[in-house]
PDB file of C-alpha atoms and ligand atoms in Angstrom:
ATOM      1  CA  MET A  18       0.000   0.000   0.000  1.00 79.00           C
ATOM      2  CA  PRO A  19       1.361   3.458  -0.835  1.00 86.00           C
ATOM      3  CA  LEU A  20       1.966   5.741   2.149  1.00 95.00           C
ATOM      4  CA  ALA A  21      -0.982   7.795   3.365  1.00 97.00           C
ATOM      5  CA  ARG A  22      -0.747  11.445   2.284  1.00 97.00           C
ATOM      6  CA  PRO A  23       0.465  13.922   3.257  1.00 98.00           C
ATOM      7  CA  VAL A  24       3.864  12.479   4.080  1.00 98.00           C
ATOM      8  CA  VAL A  25       5.629  14.921   6.364  1.00 98.00           C
ATOM      9  CA  LEU A  26       9.046  13.973   7.676  1.00 98.00           C
ATOM     10  CA  GLY A  27      11.240  15.868  10.122  1.00 98.00           C
ATOM     11  CA  ASN A  28      15.016  15.651   9.918  1.00 98.00           C
ATOM     12  CA  TRP A  29      16.396  16.821  13.252  1.00 98.00           C
ATOM     13  CA  LYS A  30      19.978  16.731  11.919  1.00 98.00           C
ATOM     14  CA  MET A  31      22.600  17.113  14.683  1.00 98.00           C
ATOM     15  CA  ASN A  32      20.157  18.543  17.192  1.00 98.00           C
ATOM     16  CA  GLY A  33      18.702  17.179  20.374  1.00 97.00           C
ATOM     17  CA  LEU A  34      19.882  15.857  23.678  1.00 98.00           C
ATOM     18  CA  ARG A  35      17.892  13.139  25.355  1.00 98.00           C
ATOM     19  CA  ALA A  36      15.528  15.254  27.448  1.00 98.00           C
ATOM     20  CA  ASP A  37      14.644  17.698  24.634  1.00 97.00           C
ATOM     21  CA  GLY A  38      14.357  14.966  22.035  1.00 98.00           C
ATOM     22  CA  LEU A  39      12.040  12.839  24.111  1.00 98.00           C
ATOM     23  CA  ALA A  40       9.927  15.866  25.012  1.00 98.00           C
ATOM     24  CA  LEU A  41       9.609  16.860  21.348  1.00 98.00           C
ATOM     25  CA  ALA A  42       8.703  13.312  20.355  1.00 98.00           C
ATOM     26  CA  GLY A  43       6.124  13.183  23.139  1.00 98.00           C
ATOM     27  CA  ARG A  44       4.486  16.460  22.086  1.00 98.00           C
ATOM     28  CA  LEU A  45       4.229  15.221  18.536  1.00 97.00           C
ATOM     29  CA  ASP A  46       2.845  11.867  19.588  1.00 97.00           C
ATOM     30  CA  ALA A  47       0.099  13.586  21.576  1.00 96.00           C
ATOM     31  CA  ARG A  48      -0.992  15.595  18.526  1.00 96.00           C
ATOM     32  CA  ALA A  49      -0.714  12.670  16.137  1.00 96.00           C
ATOM     33  CA  ALA A  50      -2.843  10.162  18.021  1.00 93.00           C
ATOM     34  CA  HIS A  51      -5.348   9.955  15.153  1.00 94.00           C
ATOM     35  CA  ALA A  52      -3.174  11.164  12.284  1.00 96.00           C
ATOM     36  CA  SER A  53      -4.601  10.369   8.867  1.00 96.00           C
ATOM     37  CA  GLY A  54      -1.382  10.886   6.919  1.00 98.00           C
ATOM     38  CA  THR A  55       2.214   9.775   7.429  1.00 98.00           C
ATOM     39  CA  LEU A  56       4.408  11.541   9.979  1.00 98.00           C
ATOM     40  CA  GLY A  57       8.015  10.638  10.648  1.00 98.00           C
ATOM     41  CA  ILE A  58      10.914  12.012  12.641  1.00 98.00           C
ATOM     42  CA  PHE A  59      14.618  11.386  12.153  1.00 98.00           C
ATOM     43  CA  PRO A  60      16.490  12.100  15.376  1.00 98.00           C
ATOM     44  CA  PRO A  61      20.285  11.909  15.698  1.00 98.00           C
ATOM     45  CA  ALA A  62      21.588   8.346  15.985  1.00 98.00           C
ATOM     46  CA  THR A  63      22.083   8.655  19.738  1.00 98.00           C
ATOM     47  CA  LEU A  64      18.333   9.158  20.218  1.00 98.00           C
ATOM     48  CA  VAL A  65      16.884   6.683  17.722  1.00 98.00           C
ATOM     49  CA  ALA A  66      16.424   3.873  20.235  1.00 98.00           C
ATOM     50  CA  ALA A  67      15.008   6.064  23.003  1.00 98.00           C
ATOM     51  CA  VAL A  68      12.649   7.949  20.686  1.00 98.00           C
ATOM     52  CA  ALA A  69      11.556   4.744  18.938  1.00 98.00           C
ATOM     53  CA  GLN A  70      10.785   3.213  22.306  1.00 98.00           C
ATOM     54  CA  ARG A  71       8.852   6.319  23.353  1.00 98.00           C
ATOM     55  CA  LEU A  72       6.886   6.161  20.069  1.00 98.00           C
ATOM     56  CA  ALA A  73       6.489   2.387  19.898  1.00 97.00           C
ATOM     57  CA  ARG A  74       2.696   2.633  19.770  1.00 95.00           C
ATOM     58  CA  SER A  75       2.583   5.991  18.005  1.00 97.00           C
ATOM     59  CA  ARG A  76       1.378   7.009  14.547  1.00 96.00           C
ATOM     60  CA  VAL A  77       4.726   8.821  14.196  1.00 98.00           C
ATOM     61  CA  LEU A  78       7.426   6.668  12.664  1.00 98.00           C
ATOM     62  CA  VAL A  79      11.063   7.014  13.639  1.00 98.00           C
ATOM     63  CA  GLY A  80      14.033   6.811  11.309  1.00 98.00           C
ATOM     64  CA  GLY A  81      17.779   7.263  11.100  1.00 98.00           C
ATOM     65  CA  GLN A  82      19.539  10.037   9.182  1.00 98.00           C
ATOM     66  CA  ASP A  83      22.059   7.807   7.432  1.00 98.00           C
ATOM     67  CA  CYS A  84      23.345   4.248   7.390  1.00 98.00           C
ATOM     68  CA  HIS A  85      26.439   2.400   6.221  1.00 98.00           C
ATOM     69  CA  PRO A  86      26.043   0.122   3.165  1.00 98.00           C
ATOM     70  CA  ALA A  87      27.678  -2.856   4.898  1.00 98.00           C
ATOM     71  CA  GLU A  88      25.864  -5.077   7.377  1.00 96.00           C
ATOM     72  CA  SER A  89      28.652  -4.940   9.929  1.00 97.00           C
ATOM     73  CA  GLY A  90      32.416  -4.696  10.114  1.00 98.00           C
ATOM     74  CA  ALA A  91      35.383  -2.454  10.742  1.00 98.00           C
ATOM     75  CA  PHE A  92      33.761   0.911  10.006  1.00 98.00           C
ATOM     76  CA  THR A  93      34.490   3.096  12.999  1.00 98.00           C
ATOM     77  CA  GLY A  94      31.728   5.536  13.771  1.00 97.00           C
ATOM     78  CA  SER A  95      29.236   4.103  11.292  1.00 98.00           C
ATOM     79  CA  ILE A  96      25.866   2.480  11.880  1.00 98.00           C
ATOM     80  CA  SER A  97      24.342  -0.249   9.716  1.00 98.00           C
ATOM     81  CA  ALA A  98      20.741  -0.377   8.525  1.00 98.00           C
ATOM     82  CA  ALA A  99      20.213  -3.531  10.584  1.00 98.00           C
ATOM     83  CA  MET A 100      21.385  -1.664  13.688  1.00 98.00           C
ATOM     84  CA  LEU A 101      18.883   1.103  13.011  1.00 98.00           C
ATOM     85  CA  ALA A 102      16.099  -1.433  12.546  1.00 98.00           C
ATOM     86  CA  ASP A 103      17.215  -3.162  15.736  1.00 98.00           C
ATOM     87  CA  ALA A 104      16.978   0.177  17.561  1.00 98.00           C
ATOM     88  CA  GLY A 105      13.366   0.530  16.423  1.00 98.00           C
ATOM     89  CA  ALA A 106      13.816   2.658  13.309  1.00 98.00           C
ATOM     90  CA  ARG A 107      11.441   2.015  10.425  1.00 98.00           C
ATOM     91  CA  ALA A 108      13.092   4.287   7.875  1.00 98.00           C
ATOM     92  CA  VAL A 109      16.364   5.948   6.973  1.00 99.00           C
ATOM     93  CA  ILE A 110      17.338   9.033   5.011  1.00 98.00           C
ATOM     94  CA  VAL A 111      20.008   8.459   2.358  1.00 98.00           C
ATOM     95  CA  GLY A 112      21.717  10.972   0.095  1.00 98.00           C
ATOM     96  CA  HIS A 113      20.991  14.100   2.070  1.00 98.00           C
ATOM     97  CA  SER A 114      22.923  16.993   0.546  1.00 97.00           C
ATOM     98  CA  GLU A 115      24.765  17.573   3.804  1.00 97.00           C
ATOM     99  CA  ARG A 116      26.302  14.152   3.232  1.00 97.00           C
ATOM    100  CA  ARG A 117      26.576  14.259  -0.577  1.00 97.00           C
ATOM    101  CA  HIS A 118      28.221  17.674  -0.591  1.00 93.00           C
ATOM    102  CA  GLY A 119      29.486  18.016   2.955  1.00 90.00           C
ATOM    103  CA  LEU A 120      31.063  14.559   3.089  1.00 95.00           C
ATOM    104  CA  GLY A 121      31.508  13.739  -0.586  1.00 95.00           C
ATOM    105  CA  GLU A 122      29.102  10.812  -0.805  1.00 97.00           C
ATOM    106  CA  THR A 123      28.674   9.552  -4.351  1.00 98.00           C
ATOM    107  CA  ASP A 124      25.524   8.342  -6.085  1.00 98.00           C
ATOM    108  CA  ALA A 125      26.897   4.791  -5.975  1.00 98.00           C
ATOM    109  CA  GLU A 126      27.376   4.982  -2.202  1.00 98.00           C
ATOM    110  CA  VAL A 127      23.894   6.390  -1.728  1.00 98.00           C
ATOM    111  CA  LYS A 128      22.452   3.594  -3.855  1.00 98.00           C
ATOM    112  CA  ALA A 129      24.309   0.974  -1.805  1.00 98.00           C
ATOM    113  CA  LYS A 130      23.008   2.524   1.418  1.00 98.00           C
ATOM    114  CA  GLY A 131      19.448   2.470   0.105  1.00 98.00           C
ATOM    115  CA  GLU A 132      19.774  -1.167  -0.900  1.00 98.00           C
ATOM    116  CA  ALA A 133      21.168  -2.059   2.535  1.00 98.00           C
ATOM    117  CA  ALA A 134      18.233  -0.245   4.117  1.00 98.00           C
ATOM    118  CA  LEU A 135      15.698  -2.155   2.027  1.00 98.00           C
ATOM    119  CA  ALA A 136      17.427  -5.421   2.881  1.00 98.00           C
ATOM    120  CA  ALA A 137      17.098  -4.541   6.571  1.00 98.00           C
ATOM    121  CA  GLY A 138      13.378  -3.896   6.124  1.00 98.00           C
ATOM    122  CA  LEU A 139      13.592  -0.105   6.347  1.00 98.00           C
ATOM    123  CA  MET A 140      11.829   2.471   4.220  1.00 98.00           C
ATOM    124  CA  VAL A 141      14.266   4.593   2.221  1.00 98.00           C
ATOM    125  CA  VAL A 142      13.981   8.377   2.051  1.00 98.00           C
ATOM    126  CA  LEU A 143      16.179   9.231  -0.927  1.00 98.00           C
ATOM    127  CA  CYS A 144      17.212  12.880  -1.210  1.00 98.00           C
ATOM    128  CA  ILE A 145      18.199  14.474  -4.497  1.00 98.00           C
ATOM    129  CA  GLY A 146      18.687  18.071  -5.558  1.00 98.00           C
ATOM    130  CA  GLU A 147      20.885  20.465  -7.466  1.00 98.00           C
ATOM    131  CA  THR A 148      23.394  22.949  -6.030  1.00 97.00           C
ATOM    132  CA  GLU A 149      23.004  26.657  -6.608  1.00 98.00           C
ATOM    133  CA  ALA A 150      25.737  26.637  -9.284  1.00 98.00           C
ATOM    134  CA  GLU A 151      23.949  23.828 -11.108  1.00 98.00           C
ATOM    135  CA  TYR A 152      20.641  25.662 -10.780  1.00 98.00           C
ATOM    136  CA  VAL A 153      22.095  28.871 -12.193  1.00 97.00           C
ATOM    137  CA  ALA A 154      23.747  26.942 -15.028  1.00 98.00           C
ATOM    138  CA  GLY A 155      20.382  25.436 -16.005  1.00 97.00           C
ATOM    139  CA  GLU A 156      21.526  21.925 -15.096  1.00 98.00           C
ATOM    140  CA  ARG A 157      18.749  21.096 -12.628  1.00 98.00           C
ATOM    141  CA  HIS A 158      17.035  18.499 -14.786  1.00 98.00           C
ATOM    142  CA  ALA A 159      20.273  16.782 -15.817  1.00 98.00           C
ATOM    143  CA  VAL A 160      21.437  16.619 -12.200  1.00 98.00           C
ATOM    144  CA  LEU A 161      18.194  15.058 -11.051  1.00 98.00           C
ATOM    145  CA  VAL A 162      18.263  12.453 -13.807  1.00 98.00           C
ATOM    146  CA  ARG A 163      21.873  11.631 -12.950  1.00 98.00           C
ATOM    147  CA  GLN A 164      21.157  11.365  -9.220  1.00 98.00           C
ATOM    148  CA  LEU A 165      18.039   9.256  -9.732  1.00 98.00           C
ATOM    149  CA  ASP A 166      19.778   6.934 -12.167  1.00 98.00           C
ATOM    150  CA  GLY A 167      22.811   6.662  -9.908  1.00 98.00           C
ATOM    151  CA  SER A 168      21.217   6.388  -6.494  1.00 98.00           C
ATOM    152  CA  LEU A 169      17.741   4.883  -6.795  1.00 98.00           C
ATOM    153  CA  PRO A 170      18.016   1.576  -4.898  1.00 98.00           C
ATOM    154  CA  SER A 171      17.235  -1.581  -6.886  1.00 97.00           C
ATOM    155  CA  GLY A 172      14.159  -3.374  -5.654  1.00 95.00           C
ATOM    156  CA  ALA A 173      12.443  -0.261  -4.311  1.00 96.00           C
ATOM    157  CA  THR A 174       8.661  -0.065  -4.358  1.00 96.00           C
ATOM    158  CA  ALA A 175       6.267   2.738  -3.471  1.00 96.00           C
ATOM    159  CA  GLU A 176       5.603   1.105  -0.138  1.00 96.00           C
ATOM    160  CA  ARG A 177       9.198   1.505   0.972  1.00 97.00           C
ATOM    161  CA  LEU A 178      10.567   4.432  -1.004  1.00 98.00           C
ATOM    162  CA  VAL A 179      10.119   8.162  -0.558  1.00 98.00           C
ATOM    163  CA  VAL A 180      11.932  10.583  -2.845  1.00 98.00           C
ATOM    164  CA  ALA A 181      12.616  14.087  -1.563  1.00 98.00           C
ATOM    165  CA  TYR A 182      13.554  16.850  -3.978  1.00 98.00           C
ATOM    166  CA  GLU A 183      15.698  19.245  -2.003  1.00 98.00           C
ATOM    167  CA  PRO A 184      17.485  21.989  -3.917  1.00 98.00           C
ATOM    168  CA  VAL A 185      20.747  22.376  -2.000  1.00 97.00           C
ATOM    169  CA  TRP A 186      20.479  26.157  -2.146  1.00 98.00           C
ATOM    170  CA  ALA A 187      17.084  26.067  -0.444  1.00 98.00           C
ATOM    171  CA  ILE A 188      18.170  24.036   2.577  1.00 97.00           C
ATOM    172  CA  GLY A 189      18.371  26.141   5.706  1.00 97.00           C
ATOM    173  CA  THR A 190      18.478  29.369   3.711  1.00 97.00           C
ATOM    174  CA  GLY A 191      14.891  30.602   3.822  1.00 97.00           C
ATOM    175  CA  ARG A 192      14.896  30.585   0.002  1.00 97.00           C
ATOM    176  CA  THR A 193      12.756  28.255  -2.097  1.00 98.00           C
ATOM    177  CA  PRO A 194      12.174  27.800  -5.810  1.00 98.00           C
ATOM    178  CA  SER A 195       8.968  29.431  -7.079  1.00 98.00           C
ATOM    179  CA  LEU A 196       5.813  27.357  -6.866  1.00 98.00           C
ATOM    180  CA  ALA A 197       5.885  27.029 -10.657  1.00 98.00           C
ATOM    181  CA  GLU A 198       9.431  25.694 -10.520  1.00 98.00           C
ATOM    182  CA  ILE A 199       8.560  23.174  -7.815  1.00 98.00           C
ATOM    183  CA  ALA A 200       5.515  22.082  -9.821  1.00 98.00           C
ATOM    184  CA  ARG A 201       7.591  21.625 -12.962  1.00 98.00           C
ATOM    185  CA  THR A 202      10.364  19.736 -11.194  1.00 98.00           C
ATOM    186  CA  HIS A 203       7.956  17.435  -9.375  1.00 98.00           C
ATOM    187  CA  ALA A 204       6.040  16.697 -12.558  1.00 98.00           C
ATOM    188  CA  GLU A 205       9.329  15.790 -14.225  1.00 98.00           C
ATOM    189  CA  LEU A 206      10.345  13.614 -11.283  1.00 98.00           C
ATOM    190  CA  ARG A 207       6.990  11.884 -11.284  1.00 98.00           C
ATOM    191  CA  GLY A 208       7.554  10.973 -14.931  1.00 97.00           C
ATOM    192  CA  LEU A 209      11.126   9.841 -14.276  1.00 98.00           C
ATOM    193  CA  LEU A 210      10.022   7.601 -11.392  1.00 98.00           C
ATOM    194  CA  ALA A 211       7.177   6.144 -13.440  1.00 97.00           C
ATOM    195  CA  GLY A 212       9.719   5.244 -16.113  1.00 97.00           C
ATOM    196  CA  ARG A 213      12.025   3.517 -13.628  1.00 96.00           C
ATOM    197  CA  LEU A 214       9.768   1.671 -11.193  1.00 97.00           C
ATOM    198  CA  ALA A 215       6.659  -0.390 -11.890  1.00 96.00           C
ATOM    199  CA  ASP A 216       4.748   1.589  -9.262  1.00 97.00           C
ATOM    200  CA  GLY A 217       6.774   4.786  -9.643  1.00 96.00           C
ATOM    201  CA  ALA A 218       3.594   6.820 -10.063  1.00 96.00           C
ATOM    202  CA  GLU A 219       2.739   6.029  -6.447  1.00 97.00           C
ATOM    203  CA  VAL A 220       6.080   6.817  -4.809  1.00 98.00           C
ATOM    204  CA  ALA A 221       5.667   9.644  -2.287  1.00 98.00           C
ATOM    205  CA  LEU A 222       7.451  12.639  -3.746  1.00 98.00           C
ATOM    206  CA  LEU A 223       8.355  15.277  -1.182  1.00 98.00           C
ATOM    207  CA  TYR A 224       9.686  18.793  -1.441  1.00 98.00           C
ATOM    208  CA  GLY A 225      12.345  19.860   1.057  1.00 98.00           C
ATOM    209  CA  GLY A 226      14.261  23.063   1.665  1.00 98.00           C
ATOM    210  CA  SER A 227      13.045  25.895   3.923  1.00 98.00           C
ATOM    211  CA  VAL A 228       9.536  24.491   4.338  1.00 98.00           C
ATOM    212  CA  LYS A 229       7.857  26.531   7.076  1.00 98.00           C
ATOM    213  CA  PRO A 230       4.293  26.813   8.375  1.00 98.00           C
ATOM    214  CA  ASP A 231       3.711  29.883   6.179  1.00 97.00           C
ATOM    215  CA  ASN A 232       4.749  28.381   2.831  1.00 98.00           C
ATOM    216  CA  ALA A 233       3.754  24.749   3.441  1.00 98.00           C
ATOM    217  CA  ALA A 234       0.152  24.994   2.227  1.00 98.00           C
ATOM    218  CA  ASP A 235       1.098  26.500  -1.140  1.00 98.00           C
ATOM    219  CA  ILE A 236       3.913  24.015  -1.703  1.00 98.00           C
ATOM    220  CA  MET A 237       1.900  20.956  -0.721  1.00 98.00           C
ATOM    221  CA  ALA A 238      -1.087  22.071  -2.798  1.00 98.00           C
ATOM    222  CA  ILE A 239       1.006  21.378  -5.902  1.00 98.00           C
ATOM    223  CA  GLU A 240      -0.319  18.271  -7.585  1.00 96.00           C
ATOM    224  CA  ALA A 241       2.818  16.155  -7.693  1.00 96.00           C
ATOM    225  CA  VAL A 242       3.942  17.159  -4.183  1.00 98.00           C
ATOM    226  CA  ASP A 243       2.895  14.501  -1.674  1.00 98.00           C
ATOM    227  CA  GLY A 244       4.445  16.090   1.372  1.00 98.00           C
ATOM    228  CA  ALA A 245       7.547  17.697   2.814  1.00 98.00           C
ATOM    229  CA  LEU A 246      10.924  16.883   4.288  1.00 98.00           C
ATOM    230  CA  VAL A 247      11.423  19.473   6.991  1.00 98.00           C
ATOM    231  CA  GLY A 248      14.650  20.417   8.745  1.00 98.00           C
ATOM    232  CA  GLY A 249      14.697  23.441  11.045  1.00 98.00           C
ATOM    233  CA  ALA A 250      10.929  23.729  11.455  1.00 98.00           C
ATOM    234  CA  SER A 251      10.711  20.102  12.614  1.00 98.00           C
ATOM    235  CA  LEU A 252      12.488  20.993  15.869  1.00 98.00           C
ATOM    236  CA  ASP A 253       9.317  22.618  17.170  1.00 98.00           C
ATOM    237  CA  ALA A 254       6.245  20.395  17.566  1.00 97.00           C
ATOM    238  CA  ASP A 255       3.796  23.218  16.769  1.00 97.00           C
ATOM    239  CA  SER A 256       5.606  24.273  13.585  1.00 98.00           C
ATOM    240  CA  PHE A 257       5.989  20.699  12.434  1.00 98.00           C
ATOM    241  CA  TRP A 258       2.347  19.950  13.101  1.00 98.00           C
ATOM    242  CA  SER A 259       1.286  23.169  11.319  1.00 98.00           C
ATOM    243  CA  ILE A 260       3.199  22.050   8.242  1.00 98.00           C
ATOM    244  CA  TYR A 261       1.514  18.655   8.365  1.00 98.00           C
ATOM    245  CA  ALA A 262      -1.899  20.292   8.797  1.00 98.00           C
ATOM    246  CA  ALA A 263      -1.144  22.720   5.924  1.00 98.00           C
ATOM    247  CA  GLY A 264      -0.643  19.676   3.729  1.00 97.00           C
ATOM    248  CA  GLY A 265      -4.127  18.450   4.565  1.00 96.00           C
ATOM    249  CA  GLY A 266      -3.109  16.174   7.427  1.00 97.00           C
ATOM    250  CA  THR A 267      -5.560  15.715  10.246  1.00 95.00           C
TER     251      THR A 267
HETATM  252  P1  PGA B  30      15.421  23.019   6.225  1.00 87.14           P
HETATM  253  O1  PGA B  30      16.158  21.628   5.915  1.00 87.14           O
HETATM  254  O2  PGA B  30      13.956  22.738   6.344  1.00 87.14           O
HETATM  255  O3  PGA B  30      16.027  23.484   7.515  1.00 87.14           O
HETATM  256  O4  PGA B  30      15.717  23.925   5.070  1.00 87.14           O
HETATM  257  C1  PGA B  30      15.572  20.714   5.022  1.00 87.14           C
HETATM  258  C2  PGA B  30      16.400  19.464   4.947  1.00 87.14           C
HETATM  259  O5  PGA B  30      17.636  19.532   5.019  1.00 87.14           O
HETATM  260  O6  PGA B  30      15.837  18.370   4.804  1.00 87.14           O
END
């Protein structure tokens, strides 16, 4: 079954100590008791187990922000998909721009991570998006095709794949593409996914990059936008819930 819409996911990034993280998760859980759509939060690795335990009976799913492609081994500091699943995670983000560009992750590595995640039974949240230089050079479409072709995990289905279009220049900057640009990009991505996966038309396609309560309704009203991947605004339960509600979530 495809994920219930809207799909609104919160990437906490490197934020949250135990007390704050559990409090935030608890506030969200209280609001989401009867949620009709899909809500997920992605705490830092140190909090995945505690937050997953706190939300064990919640409508809010918990995920990791990254995983290593290998199942286990001599990879100091890394966490495998199986470890995330063992900690209670149901999903994992792969290919976030802060890892692609900040840490030099390649499409092939992102693909391997996604495949490891699927093998461990996790849902994959695959992030793609062009840099500002690529945007200015008119390379957006080519970049997205290259990233999709290079990093879409084999064996993915709409039930366990979410694709988030996140222009790198919109992340954490307060800037977003115009609504027309988001609509055009998402329509293109919808077509690209339909051409690559049997049920590609049903894959949840999110927009990410400076989504806030005041722009969320307009962005999520776009036909091919099924939800949002939210960074900064997911650190406050009210803002995160407002974004979900703006997308039609009850
Ligand atoms: P932002 O981050 O909402 O803070 O721009 C989005 C993301 O990185 O997923």
